[in-house]
PDB file of C-alpha atoms and ligand atoms in Angstrom:
ATOM      1  CA  MET A   1      52.438 166.364 174.182  1.00  0.00           C
ATOM      2  CA  LYS A   2      49.477 166.107 171.877  1.00  0.00           C
ATOM      3  CA  THR A   3      50.426 169.304 169.948  1.00  0.00           C
ATOM      4  CA  VAL A   4      53.979 168.060 169.390  1.00  0.00           C
ATOM      5  CA  LYS A   5      52.585 164.918 167.808  1.00  0.00           C
ATOM      6  CA  ILE A   6      50.261 166.913 165.590  1.00  0.00           C
ATOM      7  CA  ASN A   7      53.073 169.283 164.599  1.00  0.00           C
ATOM      8  CA  PHE A   8      55.228 166.342 163.675  1.00  0.00           C
ATOM      9  CA  PHE A   9      52.403 164.856 161.642  1.00  0.00           C
ATOM     10  CA  VAL A  10      51.744 168.165 159.825  1.00  0.00           C
ATOM     11  CA  SER A  11      55.454 168.583 159.040  1.00  0.00           C
ATOM     12  CA  CYS A  12      55.574 165.107 157.555  1.00  0.00           C
ATOM     13  CA  LEU A  13      52.566 165.873 155.412  1.00  0.00           C
ATOM     14  CA  PHE A  14      54.154 169.128 154.265  1.00  0.00           C
ATOM     15  CA  ILE A  15      57.408 167.425 153.294  1.00  0.00           C
ATOM     16  CA  PHE A  16      55.497 164.704 151.535  1.00  0.00           C
ATOM     17  CA  PHE A  17      53.581 167.287 149.441  1.00  0.00           C
ATOM     18  CA  LEU A  18      56.753 169.184 148.687  1.00  0.00           C
ATOM     19  CA  ILE A  19      58.375 166.057 147.311  1.00  0.00           C
ATOM     20  CA  SER A  20      55.351 164.994 145.305  1.00  0.00           C
ATOM     21  CA  CYS A  21      54.866 168.518 143.842  1.00  0.00           C
ATOM     22  CA  ASN A  22      58.469 168.661 142.695  1.00  0.00           C
ATOM     23  CA  LYS A  23      58.115 165.310 141.074  1.00  0.00           C
ATOM     24  CA  GLN A  24      54.972 166.393 139.248  1.00  0.00           C
ATOM     25  CA  GLN A  25      56.714 169.474 137.905  1.00  0.00           C
ATOM     26  CA  GLU A  26      59.505 167.373 136.539  1.00  0.00           C
ATOM     27  CA  GLU A  27      57.064 165.145 134.753  1.00  0.00           C
ATOM     28  CA  LYS A  28      55.100 168.072 133.338  1.00  0.00           C
ATOM     29  CA  THR A  29      57.870 169.684 131.294  1.00  0.00           C
ATOM     30  CA  PRO A  30      59.052 167.302 128.608  1.00  0.00           C
ATOM     31  CA  PRO A  31      60.659 168.869 125.518  1.00  0.00           C
ATOM     32  CA  ILE A  32      57.960 169.985 123.118  1.00  0.00           C
ATOM     33  CA  VAL A  33      58.500 168.160 119.895  1.00  0.00           C
ATOM     34  CA  ASN A  34      55.040 168.057 118.435  1.00  0.00           C
ATOM     35  CA  GLN A  35      53.290 170.942 120.109  1.00  0.00           C
ATOM     36  CA  PRO A  36      49.588 170.311 120.624  1.00  0.00           C
ATOM     37  CA  GLU A  37      46.978 172.723 119.357  1.00  0.00           C
ATOM     38  CA  MET A  38      45.927 175.302 121.873  1.00  0.00           C
ATOM     39  CA  GLU A  39      42.517 176.835 121.863  1.00  0.00           C
ATOM     40  CA  ILE A  40      40.881 179.753 123.673  1.00  0.00           C
ATOM     41  CA  ASP A  41      37.093 179.757 123.819  1.00  0.00           C
ATOM     42  CA  LEU A  42      36.287 183.479 124.116  1.00  0.00           C
ATOM     43  CA  LEU A  43      32.619 183.070 125.066  1.00  0.00           C
ATOM     44  CA  ALA A  44      33.523 180.628 127.838  1.00  0.00           C
ATOM     45  CA  LEU A  45      36.090 183.118 129.173  1.00  0.00           C
ATOM     46  CA  GLN A  46      33.517 185.907 129.026  1.00  0.00           C
ATOM     47  CA  ALA A  47      31.008 183.786 130.946  1.00  0.00           C
ATOM     48  CA  LYS A  48      33.654 183.297 133.667  1.00  0.00           C
ATOM     49  CA  ASN A  49      34.474 187.020 133.633  1.00  0.00           C
ATOM     50  CA  LYS A  50      38.050 186.253 132.638  1.00  0.00           C
ATOM     51  CA  LEU A  51      38.532 188.313 129.474  1.00  0.00           C
ATOM     52  CA  GLY A  52      40.542 190.958 131.286  1.00  0.00           C
ATOM     53  CA  LYS A  53      40.222 194.653 132.053  1.00  0.00           C
ATOM     54  CA  ASP A  54      37.833 196.814 130.001  1.00  0.00           C
ATOM     55  CA  THR A  55      39.299 199.747 128.152  1.00  0.00           C
ATOM     56  CA  VAL A  56      38.275 202.042 125.291  1.00  0.00           C
ATOM     57  CA  VAL A  57      40.279 202.046 122.061  1.00  0.00           C
ATOM     58  CA  ASN A  58      40.263 204.471 119.115  1.00  0.00           C
ATOM     59  CA  ILE A  59      40.717 203.045 115.653  1.00  0.00           C
ATOM     60  CA  SER A  60      41.324 205.543 112.896  1.00  0.00           C
ATOM     61  CA  ASN A  61      40.199 204.329 109.489  1.00  0.00           C
ATOM     62  CA  ASP A  62      38.601 201.068 110.669  1.00  0.00           C
ATOM     63  CA  PRO A  63      38.764 198.605 107.729  1.00  0.00           C
ATOM     64  CA  VAL A  64      35.320 197.122 108.386  1.00  0.00           C
ATOM     65  CA  TYR A  65      33.345 200.335 108.999  1.00  0.00           C
ATOM     66  CA  HIS A  66      35.598 202.560 106.833  1.00  0.00           C
ATOM     67  CA  LYS A  67      35.704 205.397 109.344  1.00  0.00           C
ATOM     68  CA  THR A  68      37.150 206.296 112.724  1.00  0.00           C
ATOM     69  CA  LYS A  69      35.660 204.136 115.477  1.00  0.00           C
ATOM     70  CA  LYS A  70      35.733 203.727 119.245  1.00  0.00           C
ATOM     71  CA  TYR A  71      35.212 200.407 121.008  1.00  0.00           C
ATOM     72  CA  HIS A  72      34.940 198.962 124.472  1.00  0.00           C
ATOM     73  CA  ALA A  73      37.614 196.290 124.375  1.00  0.00           C
ATOM     74  CA  VAL A  74      40.063 194.108 126.277  1.00  0.00           C
ATOM     75  CA  ASN A  75      43.769 193.718 125.572  1.00  0.00           C
ATOM     76  CA  ALA A  76      44.000 190.604 123.360  1.00  0.00           C
ATOM     77  CA  LEU A  77      47.711 190.126 123.971  1.00  0.00           C
ATOM     78  CA  LEU A  78      47.273 189.915 127.742  1.00  0.00           C
ATOM     79  CA  LEU A  79      44.316 187.628 127.261  1.00  0.00           C
ATOM     80  CA  LEU A  80      46.398 185.257 125.113  1.00  0.00           C
ATOM     81  CA  LYS A  81      49.319 185.330 127.552  1.00  0.00           C
ATOM     82  CA  ASN A  82      47.031 184.641 130.504  1.00  0.00           C
ATOM     83  CA  GLU A  83      45.592 181.555 128.874  1.00  0.00           C
ATOM     84  CA  ILE A  84      48.631 180.102 127.096  1.00  0.00           C
ATOM     85  CA  ASP A  85      52.185 179.801 128.348  1.00  0.00           C
ATOM     86  CA  LEU A  86      53.990 181.239 125.316  1.00  0.00           C
ATOM     87  CA  SER A  87      57.394 180.138 126.609  1.00  0.00           C
ATOM     88  CA  LYS A  88      56.301 176.639 125.598  1.00  0.00           C
ATOM     89  CA  VAL A  89      55.348 177.669 122.063  1.00  0.00           C
ATOM     90  CA  ASP A  90      57.640 177.696 119.034  1.00  0.00           C
ATOM     91  CA  ILE A  91      56.465 181.178 118.053  1.00  0.00           C
ATOM     92  CA  LYS A  92      58.167 181.437 114.650  1.00  0.00           C
ATOM     93  CA  ASN A  93      56.480 178.274 113.401  1.00  0.00           C
ATOM     94  CA  THR A  94      53.038 178.949 114.792  1.00  0.00           C
ATOM     95  CA  LEU A  95      49.910 180.514 113.346  1.00  0.00           C
ATOM     96  CA  ILE A  96      47.073 182.121 115.232  1.00  0.00           C
ATOM     97  CA  VAL A  97      43.758 181.049 113.722  1.00  0.00           C
ATOM     98  CA  PHE A  98      40.558 182.986 114.395  1.00  0.00           C
ATOM     99  CA  GLU A  99      37.359 180.961 114.334  1.00  0.00           C
ATOM    100  CA  CYS A 100      34.219 182.895 113.482  1.00  0.00           C
ATOM    101  CA  ILE A 101      30.545 182.039 113.967  1.00  0.00           C
ATOM    102  CA  ASP A 102      29.896 181.534 110.245  1.00  0.00           C
ATOM    103  CA  GLY A 103      32.829 179.169 109.744  1.00  0.00           C
ATOM    104  CA  TYR A 104      35.224 181.822 108.443  1.00  0.00           C
ATOM    105  CA  LYS A 105      38.741 180.933 109.654  1.00  0.00           C
ATOM    106  CA  PRO A 106      41.369 183.529 108.870  1.00  0.00           C
ATOM    107  CA  GLU A 107      44.877 182.957 110.185  1.00  0.00           C
ATOM    108  CA  MET A 108      48.094 184.926 110.560  1.00  0.00           C
ATOM    109  CA  SER A 109      51.605 184.521 111.914  1.00  0.00           C
ATOM    110  CA  LEU A 110      51.663 184.455 115.729  1.00  0.00           C
ATOM    111  CA  GLN A 111      54.851 186.514 115.663  1.00  0.00           C
ATOM    112  CA  LEU A 112      53.071 189.373 113.856  1.00  0.00           C
ATOM    113  CA  PHE A 113      50.168 189.207 116.301  1.00  0.00           C
ATOM    114  CA  LEU A 114      52.585 189.468 119.238  1.00  0.00           C
ATOM    115  CA  ASN A 115      54.352 192.437 117.615  1.00  0.00           C
ATOM    116  CA  ALA A 116      51.130 194.453 117.364  1.00  0.00           C
ATOM    117  CA  LYS A 117      48.673 195.919 119.838  1.00  0.00           C
ATOM    118  CA  PRO A 118      45.612 193.741 119.300  1.00  0.00           C
ATOM    119  CA  TYR A 119      42.372 194.415 121.152  1.00  0.00           C
ATOM    120  CA  LEU A 120      39.259 192.316 121.341  1.00  0.00           C
ATOM    121  CA  ALA A 121      36.327 194.713 120.972  1.00  0.00           C
ATOM    122  CA  PHE A 122      33.040 193.614 122.555  1.00  0.00           C
ATOM    123  CA  LYS A 123      30.941 196.767 122.136  1.00  0.00           C
ATOM    124  CA  ASP A 124      30.847 199.676 119.752  1.00  0.00           C
ATOM    125  CA  VAL A 125      30.761 203.035 121.590  1.00  0.00           C
ATOM    126  CA  ASP A 126      28.686 204.546 118.730  1.00  0.00           C
ATOM    127  CA  ALA A 127      26.170 201.707 118.568  1.00  0.00           C
ATOM    128  CA  PRO A 128      22.529 202.767 118.323  1.00  0.00           C
ATOM    129  CA  LYS A 129      20.501 202.314 121.541  1.00  0.00           C
ATOM    130  CA  GLY A 130      19.549 198.695 122.239  1.00  0.00           C
ATOM    131  CA  SER A 131      22.376 197.252 120.178  1.00  0.00           C
ATOM    132  CA  ASN A 132      26.060 196.498 120.796  1.00  0.00           C
ATOM    133  CA  TRP A 133      27.205 197.415 117.288  1.00  0.00           C
ATOM    134  CA  GLU A 134      26.615 199.640 114.340  1.00  0.00           C
ATOM    135  CA  LYS A 135      25.484 197.533 111.397  1.00  0.00           C
ATOM    136  CA  ILE A 136      28.033 196.282 108.876  1.00  0.00           C
ATOM    137  CA  ILE A 137      26.839 196.330 105.269  1.00  0.00           C
ATOM    138  CA  LYS A 138      28.655 193.901 103.000  1.00  0.00           C
ATOM    139  CA  ASN A 139      27.562 192.939  99.470  1.00  0.00           C
ATOM    140  CA  GLY A 140      24.071 194.136 100.278  1.00  0.00           C
ATOM    141  CA  ASN A 141      23.883 191.908 103.380  1.00  0.00           C
ATOM    142  CA  GLU A 142      23.459 193.441 106.854  1.00  0.00           C
ATOM    143  CA  MET A 143      25.602 192.023 109.630  1.00  0.00           C
ATOM    144  CA  ASN A 144      26.871 192.892 113.074  1.00  0.00           C
ATOM    145  CA  ALA A 145      30.177 192.152 114.749  1.00  0.00           C
ATOM    146  CA  ASP A 146      28.847 190.113 117.710  1.00  0.00           C
ATOM    147  CA  PRO A 147      30.283 188.714 119.916  1.00  0.00           C
ATOM    148  CA  PHE A 148      33.842 189.989 119.319  1.00  0.00           C
ATOM    149  CA  TYR A 149      35.746 191.986 116.720  1.00  0.00           C
ATOM    150  CA  LEU A 150      39.555 191.940 116.628  1.00  0.00           C
ATOM    151  CA  VAL A 151      41.133 195.363 116.063  1.00  0.00           C
ATOM    152  CA  TYR A 152      44.647 196.859 116.333  1.00  0.00           C
ATOM    153  CA  THR A 153      45.666 200.307 117.500  1.00  0.00           C
ATOM    154  CA  SER A 154      49.141 199.986 115.986  1.00  0.00           C
ATOM    155  CA  VAL A 155      48.536 198.489 112.538  1.00  0.00           C
ATOM    156  CA  SER A 156      47.589 200.102 109.235  1.00  0.00           C
ATOM    157  CA  PRO A 157      44.290 198.716 107.936  1.00  0.00           C
ATOM    158  CA  ASP A 158      46.013 198.337 104.548  1.00  0.00           C
ATOM    159  CA  ASP A 159      48.486 195.803 105.941  1.00  0.00           C
ATOM    160  CA  GLN A 160      47.140 192.584 104.412  1.00  0.00           C
ATOM    161  CA  GLU A 161      49.177 190.424 106.800  1.00  0.00           C
ATOM    162  CA  TYR A 162      46.928 191.438 109.698  1.00  0.00           C
ATOM    163  CA  LYS A 163      43.431 189.977 110.011  1.00  0.00           C
ATOM    164  CA  TRP A 164      40.538 191.959 111.495  1.00  0.00           C
ATOM    165  CA  PRO A 165      37.878 189.267 111.926  1.00  0.00           C
ATOM    166  CA  TYR A 166      34.470 189.985 113.465  1.00  0.00           C
ATOM    167  CA  ASN A 167      31.995 187.416 114.852  1.00  0.00           C
ATOM    168  CA  VAL A 168      35.087 185.789 116.408  1.00  0.00           C
ATOM    169  CA  ILE A 169      34.495 183.081 119.017  1.00  0.00           C
ATOM    170  CA  LYS A 170      37.822 181.274 119.318  1.00  0.00           C
ATOM    171  CA  PHE A 171      41.580 181.817 119.068  1.00  0.00           C
ATOM    172  CA  ARG A 172      43.636 178.764 118.198  1.00  0.00           C
ATOM    173  CA  LEU A 173      47.378 178.291 117.924  1.00  0.00           C
ATOM    174  CA  GLN A 174      48.419 175.838 115.280  1.00  0.00           C
ATOM    175  CA  SER A 175      51.690 174.691 113.746  1.00  0.00           C
ATOM    176  CA  LYS A 176      52.454 176.429 110.426  1.00  0.00           C
ATOM    177  CA  ASN A 177      53.022 173.100 108.767  1.00  0.00           C
ATOM    178  CA  LYS A 178      49.796 171.415 109.765  1.00  0.00           C
ATOM    179  CA  ASN A 179      47.687 172.308 106.726  1.00  0.00           C
ATOM    180  CA  SER A 180      50.580 172.268 104.264  1.00  0.00           C
ATOM    181  CA  GLU A 181      51.527 168.727 105.141  1.00  0.00           C
ATOM    182  CA  ALA A 182      48.026 167.407 104.608  1.00  0.00           C
ATOM    183  CA  LEU A 183      47.102 169.407 101.496  1.00  0.00           C
ATOM    184  CA  GLN A 184      50.351 169.906  99.617  1.00  0.00           C
ATOM    185  CA  PRO A 185      50.584 168.291  96.148  1.00  0.00           C
ATOM    186  CA  LYS A 186      53.816 166.512  96.984  1.00  0.00           C
ATOM    187  CA  ASP A 187      54.652 164.953  93.641  1.00  0.00           C
ATOM    188  CA  ASP A 188      53.272 167.571  91.230  1.00  0.00           C
ATOM    189  CA  GLU A 189      55.139 170.793  90.439  1.00  0.00           C
ATOM    190  CA  LYS A 190      52.315 172.126  88.289  1.00  0.00           C
ATOM    191  CA  ALA A 191      49.775 171.967  91.104  1.00  0.00           C
ATOM    192  CA  MET A 192      52.124 173.709  93.571  1.00  0.00           C
ATOM    193  CA  LYS A 193      51.403 177.229  92.274  1.00  0.00           C
ATOM    194  CA  GLY A 194      47.690 176.677  92.626  1.00  0.00           C
ATOM    195  CA  PHE A 195      48.196 175.273  96.106  1.00  0.00           C
ATOM    196  CA  ALA A 196      50.071 178.409  97.195  1.00  0.00           C
ATOM    197  CA  LEU A 197      47.226 180.559  95.854  1.00  0.00           C
ATOM    198  CA  PHE A 198      44.621 178.345  97.487  1.00  0.00           C
ATOM    199  CA  GLN A 199      46.345 178.659 100.860  1.00  0.00           C
ATOM    200  CA  LYS A 200      46.515 182.419 100.556  1.00  0.00           C
ATOM    201  CA  GLN A 201      43.068 183.148  99.105  1.00  0.00           C
ATOM    202  CA  CYS A 202      40.641 180.293  99.661  1.00  0.00           C
ATOM    203  CA  ILE A 203      41.371 178.159 102.736  1.00  0.00           C
ATOM    204  CA  THR A 204      39.899 180.764 105.094  1.00  0.00           C
ATOM    205  CA  CYS A 205      36.458 179.841 103.721  1.00  0.00           C
ATOM    206  CA  HIS A 206      36.783 176.437 102.042  1.00  0.00           C
ATOM    207  CA  ALA A 207      37.986 173.069 103.242  1.00  0.00           C
ATOM    208  CA  ILE A 208      39.695 170.396 101.182  1.00  0.00           C
ATOM    209  CA  ASN A 209      39.442 166.902 102.622  1.00  0.00           C
ATOM    210  CA  GLY A 210      37.902 168.447 105.730  1.00  0.00           C
ATOM    211  CA  ILE A 211      40.756 170.907 106.398  1.00  0.00           C
ATOM    212  CA  GLY A 212      40.040 174.636 106.158  1.00  0.00           C
ATOM    213  CA  GLY A 213      37.247 177.153 106.693  1.00  0.00           C
ATOM    214  CA  GLU A 214      33.561 176.337 106.686  1.00  0.00           C
ATOM    215  CA  MET A 215      31.963 179.536 105.450  1.00  0.00           C
ATOM    216  CA  GLY A 216      31.858 178.162 101.892  1.00  0.00           C
ATOM    217  CA  PRO A 217      31.357 174.518 100.893  1.00  0.00           C
ATOM    218  CA  GLU A 218      34.020 171.799 101.068  1.00  0.00           C
ATOM    219  CA  LEU A 219      35.536 171.613  97.568  1.00  0.00           C
ATOM    220  CA  ASN A 220      36.935 168.084  97.333  1.00  0.00           C
ATOM    221  CA  TYR A 221      35.194 165.479  99.453  1.00  0.00           C
ATOM    222  CA  PRO A 222      33.199 163.405  98.660  1.00  0.00           C
ATOM    223  CA  LYS A 223      32.854 165.018  95.228  1.00  0.00           C
ATOM    224  CA  SER A 224      35.387 167.505  93.876  1.00  0.00           C
ATOM    225  CA  VAL A 225      33.990 170.664  92.259  1.00  0.00           C
ATOM    226  CA  THR A 226      36.100 169.694  89.220  1.00  0.00           C
ATOM    227  CA  GLU A 227      33.824 166.660  88.784  1.00  0.00           C
ATOM    228  CA  TYR A 228      30.559 168.590  88.487  1.00  0.00           C
ATOM    229  CA  TRP A 229      31.617 171.981  87.073  1.00  0.00           C
ATOM    230  CA  LYS A 230      32.735 172.489  83.454  1.00  0.00           C
ATOM    231  CA  GLU A 231      36.371 173.515  83.695  1.00  0.00           C
ATOM    232  CA  THR A 232      36.056 176.855  81.827  1.00  0.00           C
ATOM    233  CA  GLU A 233      33.046 177.849  83.946  1.00  0.00           C
ATOM    234  CA  LEU A 234      34.840 176.942  87.154  1.00  0.00           C
ATOM    235  CA  VAL A 235      37.787 179.140  86.171  1.00  0.00           C
ATOM    236  CA  ASN A 236      35.413 182.036  85.440  1.00  0.00           C
ATOM    237  CA  TYR A 237      33.440 181.497  88.644  1.00  0.00           C
ATOM    238  CA  ILE A 238      36.569 181.783  90.799  1.00  0.00           C
ATOM    239  CA  VAL A 239      37.485 185.053  89.045  1.00  0.00           C
ATOM    240  CA  ASN A 240      34.022 186.574  89.392  1.00  0.00           C
ATOM    241  CA  PRO A 241      31.461 184.637  91.477  1.00  0.00           C
ATOM    242  CA  ALA A 242      28.902 187.473  91.296  1.00  0.00           C
ATOM    243  CA  SER A 243      28.588 186.962  87.541  1.00  0.00           C
ATOM    244  CA  PHE A 244      27.123 183.510  88.304  1.00  0.00           C
ATOM    245  CA  ARG A 245      25.013 183.982  91.422  1.00  0.00           C
ATOM    246  CA  HIS A 246      22.879 186.840  92.643  1.00  0.00           C
ATOM    247  CA  LYS A 247      23.771 188.081  96.163  1.00  0.00           C
ATOM    248  CA  VAL A 248      26.697 185.721  96.260  1.00  0.00           C
ATOM    249  CA  LYS A 249      28.583 185.477  99.566  1.00  0.00           C
ATOM    250  CA  MET A 250      31.901 184.582  97.979  1.00  0.00           C
ATOM    251  CA  PRO A 251      33.821 187.804  97.335  1.00  0.00           C
ATOM    252  CA  THR A 252      35.572 188.761  94.106  1.00  0.00           C
ATOM    253  CA  LEU A 253      39.149 188.334  95.237  1.00  0.00           C
ATOM    254  CA  GLY A 254      41.046 190.049  92.431  1.00  0.00           C
ATOM    255  CA  ILE A 255      42.295 186.741  91.049  1.00  0.00           C
ATOM    256  CA  THR A 256      43.436 186.712  87.406  1.00  0.00           C
ATOM    257  CA  LYS A 257      42.206 184.128  84.922  1.00  0.00           C
ATOM    258  CA  GLN A 258      45.660 182.568  84.795  1.00  0.00           C
ATOM    259  CA  GLU A 259      45.801 182.253  88.596  1.00  0.00           C
ATOM    260  CA  SER A 260      42.321 180.787  88.622  1.00  0.00           C
ATOM    261  CA  GLN A 261      43.452 178.187  86.077  1.00  0.00           C
ATOM    262  CA  GLN A 262      46.347 177.291  88.388  1.00  0.00           C
ATOM    263  CA  ILE A 263      43.964 176.878  91.315  1.00  0.00           C
ATOM    264  CA  VAL A 264      41.771 174.602  89.198  1.00  0.00           C
ATOM    265  CA  GLU A 265      44.857 172.510  88.312  1.00  0.00           C
ATOM    266  CA  TYR A 266      45.418 172.103  92.024  1.00  0.00           C
ATOM    267  CA  LEU A 267      41.761 171.181  92.623  1.00  0.00           C
ATOM    268  CA  LYS A 268      42.006 168.556  89.853  1.00  0.00           C
ATOM    269  CA  TYR A 269      45.118 167.128  91.489  1.00  0.00           C
ATOM    270  CA  MET A 270      43.326 166.911  94.849  1.00  0.00           C
ATOM    271  CA  SER A 271      40.339 165.160  93.228  1.00  0.00           C
ATOM    272  CA  ASP A 272      42.727 162.196  92.835  1.00  0.00           C
ATOM    273  CA  HIS A 273      43.781 162.473  96.479  1.00  0.00           C
ATOM    274  CA  LYS A 274      40.565 162.310  98.473  1.00  0.00           C
ATOM    275  CA  LYS A 275      40.603 161.544 102.154  1.00  0.00           C
ATOM    276  CA  VAL A 276      38.533 162.724 105.102  1.00  0.00           C
ATOM    277  CA  ASN A 277      40.220 164.530 107.949  1.00  0.00           C
ATOM    278  CA  SER A 278      38.449 165.912 110.934  1.00  0.00           C
ATOM    279  CA  ASN A 279      39.175 169.616 111.064  1.00  0.00           C
TER     280      ASN A 279
HETATM  281  C1  HEC B   1      35.025 184.921 102.265  1.00  0.00           C
HETATM  282  C2  HEC B   1      34.804 183.533 102.002  1.00  0.00           C
HETATM  283  C3  HEC B   1      35.218 182.920 100.694  1.00  0.00           C
HETATM  284  C4  HEC B   1      36.456 182.965 100.084  1.00  0.00           C
HETATM  285  C5  HEC B   1      37.696 183.712 100.531  1.00  0.00           C
HETATM  286  C6  HEC B   1      36.359 182.103  98.921  1.00  0.00           C
HETATM  287  N1  HEC B   1      35.113 181.575  98.833  1.00  0.00           N
HETATM  288 FE1  HEC B   1      34.456 180.285  97.403  1.00  0.00          FE
HETATM  289  N2  HEC B   1      32.592 180.341  98.207  1.00  0.00           N
HETATM  290  C7  HEC B   1      32.233 180.990  99.364  1.00  0.00           C
HETATM  291  C8  HEC B   1      30.827 180.774  99.623  1.00  0.00           C
HETATM  292  C9  HEC B   1      30.051 181.321 100.815  1.00  0.00           C
HETATM  293  C10 HEC B   1      30.342 179.959  98.569  1.00  0.00           C
HETATM  294  C11 HEC B   1      28.922 179.427  98.402  1.00  0.00           C
HETATM  295  C12 HEC B   1      28.215 180.177  97.348  1.00  0.00           C
HETATM  296  C13 HEC B   1      27.988 181.609  97.756  1.00  0.00           C
HETATM  297  O1  HEC B   1      26.985 181.917  98.412  1.00  0.00           O
HETATM  298  O2  HEC B   1      28.836 182.433  97.441  1.00  0.00           O
HETATM  299  C14 HEC B   1      31.473 179.712  97.693  1.00  0.00           C
HETATM  300  C15 HEC B   1      31.416 178.946  96.552  1.00  0.00           C
HETATM  301  C16 HEC B   1      32.520 178.510  95.839  1.00  0.00           C
HETATM  302  C17 HEC B   1      32.491 177.547  94.755  1.00  0.00           C
HETATM  303  C18 HEC B   1      31.258 176.850  94.200  1.00  0.00           C
HETATM  304  C19 HEC B   1      31.054 175.557  94.948  1.00  0.00           C
HETATM  305  C20 HEC B   1      29.936 174.742  94.351  1.00  0.00           C
HETATM  306  O3  HEC B   1      29.777 173.605  94.786  1.00  0.00           O
HETATM  307  O4  HEC B   1      29.209 175.218  93.492  1.00  0.00           O
HETATM  308  C21 HEC B   1      33.771 177.379  94.331  1.00  0.00           C
HETATM  309  C22 HEC B   1      34.267 176.460  93.225  1.00  0.00           C
HETATM  310  C23 HEC B   1      34.610 178.242  95.144  1.00  0.00           C
HETATM  311  N3  HEC B   1      33.816 178.900  96.039  1.00  0.00           N
HETATM  312  C24 HEC B   1      35.989 178.329  95.024  1.00  0.00           C
HETATM  313  C25 HEC B   1      36.762 179.250  95.711  1.00  0.00           C
HETATM  314  C26 HEC B   1      38.174 179.445  95.469  1.00  0.00           C
HETATM  315  C27 HEC B   1      39.017 178.633  94.489  1.00  0.00           C
HETATM  316  C28 HEC B   1      38.575 180.442  96.292  1.00  0.00           C
HETATM  317  C29 HEC B   1      39.939 181.075  96.393  1.00  0.00           C
HETATM  318  C30 HEC B   1      40.448 181.685  95.203  1.00  0.00           C
HETATM  319  C31 HEC B   1      37.414 180.861  97.080  1.00  0.00           C
HETATM  320  N4  HEC B   1      36.340 180.114  96.694  1.00  0.00           N
HETATM  321  C32 HEC B   1      37.442 181.848  98.071  1.00  0.00           C
HETATM  322  C33 HEC B   1      33.064 181.733 100.176  1.00  0.00           C
HETATM  323  C34 HEC B   1      34.375 182.049  99.881  1.00  0.00           C
END
């Protein structure tokens, strides 16, 4: 008699859970209008041993080391798919942003990332004893790729659309329009060209109104660079920073004087549109 009662009780509980679970599922899947930002903290995943299966990848003509390299790595595509339900993401209108230790924030189209074979390298097979990586020498500065370096086995290193960031700590998915909406010079045709150049060449390292990379200084808030640099010097600096500062960290980007002038027009426009945003 007692067991029948208990069985009945357990069945009721089971049915109750079934109903409440179904209800929860219904509530959890509203149409995604404004998709939220999605972030993957790679160090946190590593600490939990959840990066995925180790493998070794060969990269011919590695664009950072300029030779053929071998890395211990995990499949970055599987990692992304394990952490984020991509069926809920509007892939065509989404960017993948890579956050690096020094504030460098390169980004690329999520679609391109998904089309490639990206791997997250965590150790260089040829590293000298006692170190995870061979040293990287850049502009006379010595660096290493810790903790992660993003590589591709299927992409030519000359393909500028693909980013190969090292010192990466986070992946973030972000709507393509997010930065454009906040930083676009809406009512000024002349500044538009400079804005397009700025988005392509500068925003990985510099923020405007708090939006953008943090490797270089914020350029607009509270004081715009156009307010404390002479205009002609600013144009020249953007073309060739090393002609102004010894051991400069800002690279020479191959920008023409005319393009630099257009960027400065954009910076002048933004100096009249200051606002702080949290990044
Ligand atoms: C790879 C990162 C990187 C990129 C890309 C980059 N910069 Fe820089 N920039 C820096 C860093 C770092 C500094 C700080 C000075 C230094 O050490 O080079 C700097 C300094 C500057 C300064 C001087 C700021 C001041 O207050 O004196 C200006 C202006 C500037 N950058 C504009 C630009 C523009 C415009 C672009 C795009 C065409 C650009 N930068 C692209 C990293 C970068």
